mmCIF file of C-alpha atoms in Angstrom:
data_model
loop_
_atom_site.group_PDB
_atom_site.id
_atom_site.type_symbol
_atom_site.label_atom_id
_atom_site.label_comp_id
_atom_site.label_asym_id
_atom_site.label_seq_id
_atom_site.Cartn_x
_atom_site.Cartn_y
_atom_site.Cartn_z
ATOM 1 C CA UNK A 62 113.271 87.236 134.385
ATOM 2 C CA UNK A 63 116.408 85.293 135.085
ATOM 3 C CA UNK A 64 115.022 82.375 137.039
ATOM 4 C CA UNK A 65 111.957 80.361 137.935
ATOM 5 C CA UNK A 66 112.165 81.831 141.436
ATOM 6 C CA UNK A 67 111.813 85.390 140.109
ATOM 7 C CA UNK A 68 108.799 84.286 138.078
ATOM 8 C CA UNK A 69 107.172 82.654 141.100
ATOM 9 C CA UNK A 70 107.781 85.768 143.195
ATOM 10 C CA UNK A 71 105.593 87.787 140.813
ATOM 11 C CA UNK A 72 102.678 85.352 141.056
ATOM 12 C CA UNK A 73 101.328 86.972 144.231
ATOM 13 C CA UNK A 74 99.947 89.941 142.298
ATOM 14 C CA UNK A 75 98.021 88.112 139.567
ATOM 15 C CA UNK A 76 94.295 87.343 139.544
ATOM 16 C CA UNK A 77 94.240 85.001 136.546
ATOM 17 C CA UNK A 78 97.071 82.889 135.159
ATOM 18 C CA UNK A 79 96.906 82.043 131.455
ATOM 19 C CA UNK A 80 99.781 79.706 130.715
ATOM 20 C CA UNK A 81 100.582 78.717 127.164
ATOM 21 C CA UNK A 82 104.075 77.299 127.427
ATOM 22 C CA UNK A 83 103.918 75.913 130.962
ATOM 23 C CA UNK A 84 106.365 78.460 132.289
ATOM 24 C CA UNK A 85 106.580 76.665 135.631
ATOM 25 C CA UNK A 86 104.984 73.559 137.108
ATOM 26 C CA UNK A 87 102.114 74.665 139.333
ATOM 27 C CA UNK A 88 103.100 72.708 142.407
ATOM 28 C CA UNK A 89 101.803 73.366 145.897
ATOM 29 C CA UNK A 90 104.706 75.821 146.421
ATOM 30 C CA UNK A 91 103.780 77.860 143.342
ATOM 31 C CA UNK A 92 100.082 77.778 144.228
ATOM 32 C CA UNK A 93 100.882 79.042 147.734
ATOM 33 C CA UNK A 94 102.233 82.209 146.066
ATOM 34 C CA UNK A 95 98.989 82.790 144.114
ATOM 35 C CA UNK A 96 97.374 84.837 146.871
ATOM 36 C CA UNK A 97 94.924 86.737 144.633
ATOM 37 C CA UNK A 98 94.410 84.166 141.882
ATOM 38 C CA UNK A 99 90.990 82.753 141.014
ATOM 39 C CA UNK A 100 91.759 80.881 137.761
ATOM 40 C CA UNK A 101 94.675 78.968 136.270
ATOM 41 C CA UNK A 102 93.946 78.583 132.558
ATOM 42 C CA UNK A 103 96.235 76.177 130.744
ATOM 43 C CA UNK A 104 96.315 76.858 127.003
ATOM 44 C CA UNK A 105 97.049 73.283 126.052
ATOM 45 C CA UNK A 106 95.756 69.769 126.469
ATOM 46 C CA UNK A 107 97.199 68.397 129.699
ATOM 47 C CA UNK A 108 97.073 69.413 133.319
ATOM 48 C CA UNK A 109 99.845 67.100 134.524
ATOM 49 C CA UNK A 110 101.969 69.983 135.807
ATOM 50 C CA UNK A 111 99.135 71.631 137.747
ATOM 51 C CA UNK A 112 98.245 70.414 141.221
ATOM 52 C CA UNK A 113 94.503 70.813 140.636
ATOM 53 C CA UNK A 114 93.412 69.361 143.967
ATOM 54 C CA UNK A 115 95.646 71.746 145.898
ATOM 55 C CA UNK A 116 94.460 74.690 143.805
ATOM 56 C CA UNK A 117 90.834 73.747 144.531
ATOM 57 C CA UNK A 118 91.547 73.990 148.267
ATOM 58 C CA UNK A 119 92.384 77.656 147.676
ATOM 59 C CA UNK A 120 89.271 78.200 145.548
ATOM 60 C CA UNK A 121 91.317 78.429 142.353
ATOM 61 C CA UNK A 122 89.586 77.020 139.275
ATOM 62 C CA UNK A 123 91.862 75.086 136.918
ATOM 63 C CA UNK A 124 90.805 74.890 133.270
ATOM 64 C CA UNK A 125 92.392 73.850 129.988
ATOM 65 C CA UNK A 126 91.624 73.747 126.283
ATOM 66 C CA UNK A 127 91.045 70.041 125.828
ATOM 67 C CA UNK A 128 90.657 70.226 122.061
ATOM 68 C CA UNK A 129 93.771 72.333 121.465
ATOM 69 C CA UNK A 130 95.291 71.604 118.025
ATOM 70 C CA UNK A 131 93.694 68.156 117.594
ATOM 71 C CA UNK A 132 92.974 68.810 113.929
ATOM 72 C CA UNK A 133 96.526 70.040 113.336
ATOM 73 C CA UNK A 134 97.995 66.914 114.890
ATOM 74 C CA UNK A 135 95.672 64.687 112.849
ATOM 75 C CA UNK A 136 96.549 66.526 109.622
ATOM 76 C CA UNK A 137 100.282 66.239 110.258
ATOM 77 C CA UNK A 138 99.965 62.551 111.132
ATOM 78 C CA UNK A 139 98.162 61.814 107.877
ATOM 79 C CA UNK A 140 100.702 63.866 105.896
ATOM 80 C CA UNK A 141 103.597 61.948 107.453
ATOM 81 C CA UNK A 142 101.891 58.618 106.785
ATOM 82 C CA UNK A 143 101.371 59.566 103.149
ATOM 83 C CA UNK A 144 104.946 60.818 102.848
ATOM 84 C CA UNK A 145 106.326 57.490 104.071
ATOM 85 C CA UNK A 146 104.260 55.663 101.452
ATOM 86 C CA UNK A 147 106.052 57.504 98.613
#
């Protein structure tokens, strides 16, 4: 796909969106194109780029993995703190 517009055009055919890299912000315009969608699943912590209230008006459930990579972030933080102590 060459553009965000081409990506959004294909959203009309999907039933479930599983987004790992936040390919597009799920604004009201994008949600309007999700004619058959029942779930937007965000594989990540935040939902800032998803208009959850607007999606709910269409009966679309918005979910996310709230504990995504918390241990990895904590491990890296401790490793960096220890590395600076050297």
